[in-house]
Short mmCIF file of N, CA and C in Angstrom, two decimals:
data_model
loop_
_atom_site.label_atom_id
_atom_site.label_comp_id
_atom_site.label_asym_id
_atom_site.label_seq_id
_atom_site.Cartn_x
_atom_site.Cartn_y
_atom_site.Cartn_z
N UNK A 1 -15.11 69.85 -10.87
CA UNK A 1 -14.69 71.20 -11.29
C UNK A 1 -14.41 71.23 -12.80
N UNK A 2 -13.72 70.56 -13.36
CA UNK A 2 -13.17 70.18 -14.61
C UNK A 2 -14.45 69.97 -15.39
N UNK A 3 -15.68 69.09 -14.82
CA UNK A 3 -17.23 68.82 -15.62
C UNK A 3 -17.47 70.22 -15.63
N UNK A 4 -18.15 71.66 -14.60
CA UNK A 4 -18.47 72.99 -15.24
C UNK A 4 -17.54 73.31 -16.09
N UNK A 5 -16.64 73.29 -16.00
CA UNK A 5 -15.42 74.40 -17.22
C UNK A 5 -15.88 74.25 -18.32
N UNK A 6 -16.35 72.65 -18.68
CA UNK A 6 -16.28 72.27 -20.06
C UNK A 6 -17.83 72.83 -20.11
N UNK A 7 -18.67 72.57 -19.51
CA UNK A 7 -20.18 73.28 -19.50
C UNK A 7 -19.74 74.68 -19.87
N UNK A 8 -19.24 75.69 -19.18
CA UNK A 8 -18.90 77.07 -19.08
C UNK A 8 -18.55 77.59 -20.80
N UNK A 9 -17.53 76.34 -21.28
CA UNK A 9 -17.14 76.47 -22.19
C UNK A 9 -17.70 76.22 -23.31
N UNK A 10 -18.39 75.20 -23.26
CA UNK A 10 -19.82 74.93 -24.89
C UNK A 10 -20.94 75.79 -24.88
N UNK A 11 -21.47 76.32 -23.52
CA UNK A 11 -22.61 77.42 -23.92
C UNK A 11 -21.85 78.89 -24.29
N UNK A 12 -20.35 79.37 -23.94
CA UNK A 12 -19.59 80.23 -25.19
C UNK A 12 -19.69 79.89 -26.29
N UNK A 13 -18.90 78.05 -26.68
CA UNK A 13 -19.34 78.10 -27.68
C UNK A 13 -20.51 78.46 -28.49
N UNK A 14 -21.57 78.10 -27.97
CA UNK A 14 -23.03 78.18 -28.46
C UNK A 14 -23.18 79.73 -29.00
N UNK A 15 -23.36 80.06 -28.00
CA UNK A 15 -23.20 81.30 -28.13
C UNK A 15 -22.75 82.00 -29.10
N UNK A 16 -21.26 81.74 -29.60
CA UNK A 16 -20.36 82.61 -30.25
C UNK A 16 -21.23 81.66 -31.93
N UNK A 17 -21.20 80.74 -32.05
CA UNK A 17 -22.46 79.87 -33.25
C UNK A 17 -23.23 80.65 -33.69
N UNK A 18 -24.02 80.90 -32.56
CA UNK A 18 -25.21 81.86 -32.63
C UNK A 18 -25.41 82.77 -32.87
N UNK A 19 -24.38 83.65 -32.40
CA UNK A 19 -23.94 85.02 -32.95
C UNK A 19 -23.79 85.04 -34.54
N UNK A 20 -22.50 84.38 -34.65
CA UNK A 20 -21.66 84.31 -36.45
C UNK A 20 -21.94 83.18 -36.71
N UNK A 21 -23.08 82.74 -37.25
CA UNK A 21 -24.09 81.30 -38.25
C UNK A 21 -22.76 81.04 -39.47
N UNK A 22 -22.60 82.38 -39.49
CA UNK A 22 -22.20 82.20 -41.08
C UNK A 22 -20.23 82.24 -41.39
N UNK A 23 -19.67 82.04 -40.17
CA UNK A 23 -18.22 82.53 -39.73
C UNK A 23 -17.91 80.96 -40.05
N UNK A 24 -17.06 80.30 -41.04
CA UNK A 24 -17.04 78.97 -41.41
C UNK A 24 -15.76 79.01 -40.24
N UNK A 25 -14.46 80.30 -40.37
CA UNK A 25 -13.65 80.01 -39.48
C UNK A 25 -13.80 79.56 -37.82
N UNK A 26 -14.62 80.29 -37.25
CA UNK A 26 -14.81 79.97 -36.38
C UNK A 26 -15.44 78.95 -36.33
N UNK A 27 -16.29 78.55 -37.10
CA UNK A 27 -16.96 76.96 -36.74
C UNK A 27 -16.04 76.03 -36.63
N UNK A 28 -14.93 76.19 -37.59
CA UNK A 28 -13.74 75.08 -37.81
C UNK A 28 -13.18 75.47 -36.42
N UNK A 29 -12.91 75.96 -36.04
CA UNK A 29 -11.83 76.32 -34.89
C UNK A 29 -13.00 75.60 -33.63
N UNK A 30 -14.01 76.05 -33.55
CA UNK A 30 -14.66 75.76 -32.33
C UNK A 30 -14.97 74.07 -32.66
N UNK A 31 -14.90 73.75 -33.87
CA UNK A 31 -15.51 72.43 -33.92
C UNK A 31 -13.91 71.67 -33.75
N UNK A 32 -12.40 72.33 -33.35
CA UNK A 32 -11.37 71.40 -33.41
C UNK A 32 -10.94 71.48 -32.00
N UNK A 33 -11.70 72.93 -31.19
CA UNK A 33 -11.36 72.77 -29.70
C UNK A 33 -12.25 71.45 -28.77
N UNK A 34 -13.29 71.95 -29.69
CA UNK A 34 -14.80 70.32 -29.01
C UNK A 34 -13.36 69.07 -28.70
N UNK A 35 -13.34 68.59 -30.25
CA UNK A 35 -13.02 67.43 -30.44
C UNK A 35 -11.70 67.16 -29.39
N UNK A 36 -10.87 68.72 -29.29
CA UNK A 36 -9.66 68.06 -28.57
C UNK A 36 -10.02 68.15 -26.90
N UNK A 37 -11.30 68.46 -26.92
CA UNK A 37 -11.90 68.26 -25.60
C UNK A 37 -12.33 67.30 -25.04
N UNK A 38 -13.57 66.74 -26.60
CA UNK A 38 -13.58 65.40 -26.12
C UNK A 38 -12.48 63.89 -25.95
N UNK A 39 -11.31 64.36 -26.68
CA UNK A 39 -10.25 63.55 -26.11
C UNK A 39 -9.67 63.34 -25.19
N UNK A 40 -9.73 63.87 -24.12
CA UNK A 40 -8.74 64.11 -22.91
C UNK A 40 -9.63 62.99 -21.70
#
């Protein structure tokens, strides 16, 4: 259950990337939720 969420959750991310290329904030923010994702 916990493996889709995080799926569910990177193709938003993608998504929201894709949308705003050029949004540095959001890249920082989405690139500090990844990382504290991939920690757990």
């Amino acid at each position: 259950h916990m493996y889709s969420d995080y799926i569910v959750r990177s193709q938003i991310f993608d998504q929201i990337l894709e949308r705003y290329p050029k949004d540095d904030f959001l890249q920082e923010q989405i690139e500090i939720l990844t990382s504290i994702d991939n920690r757990e």
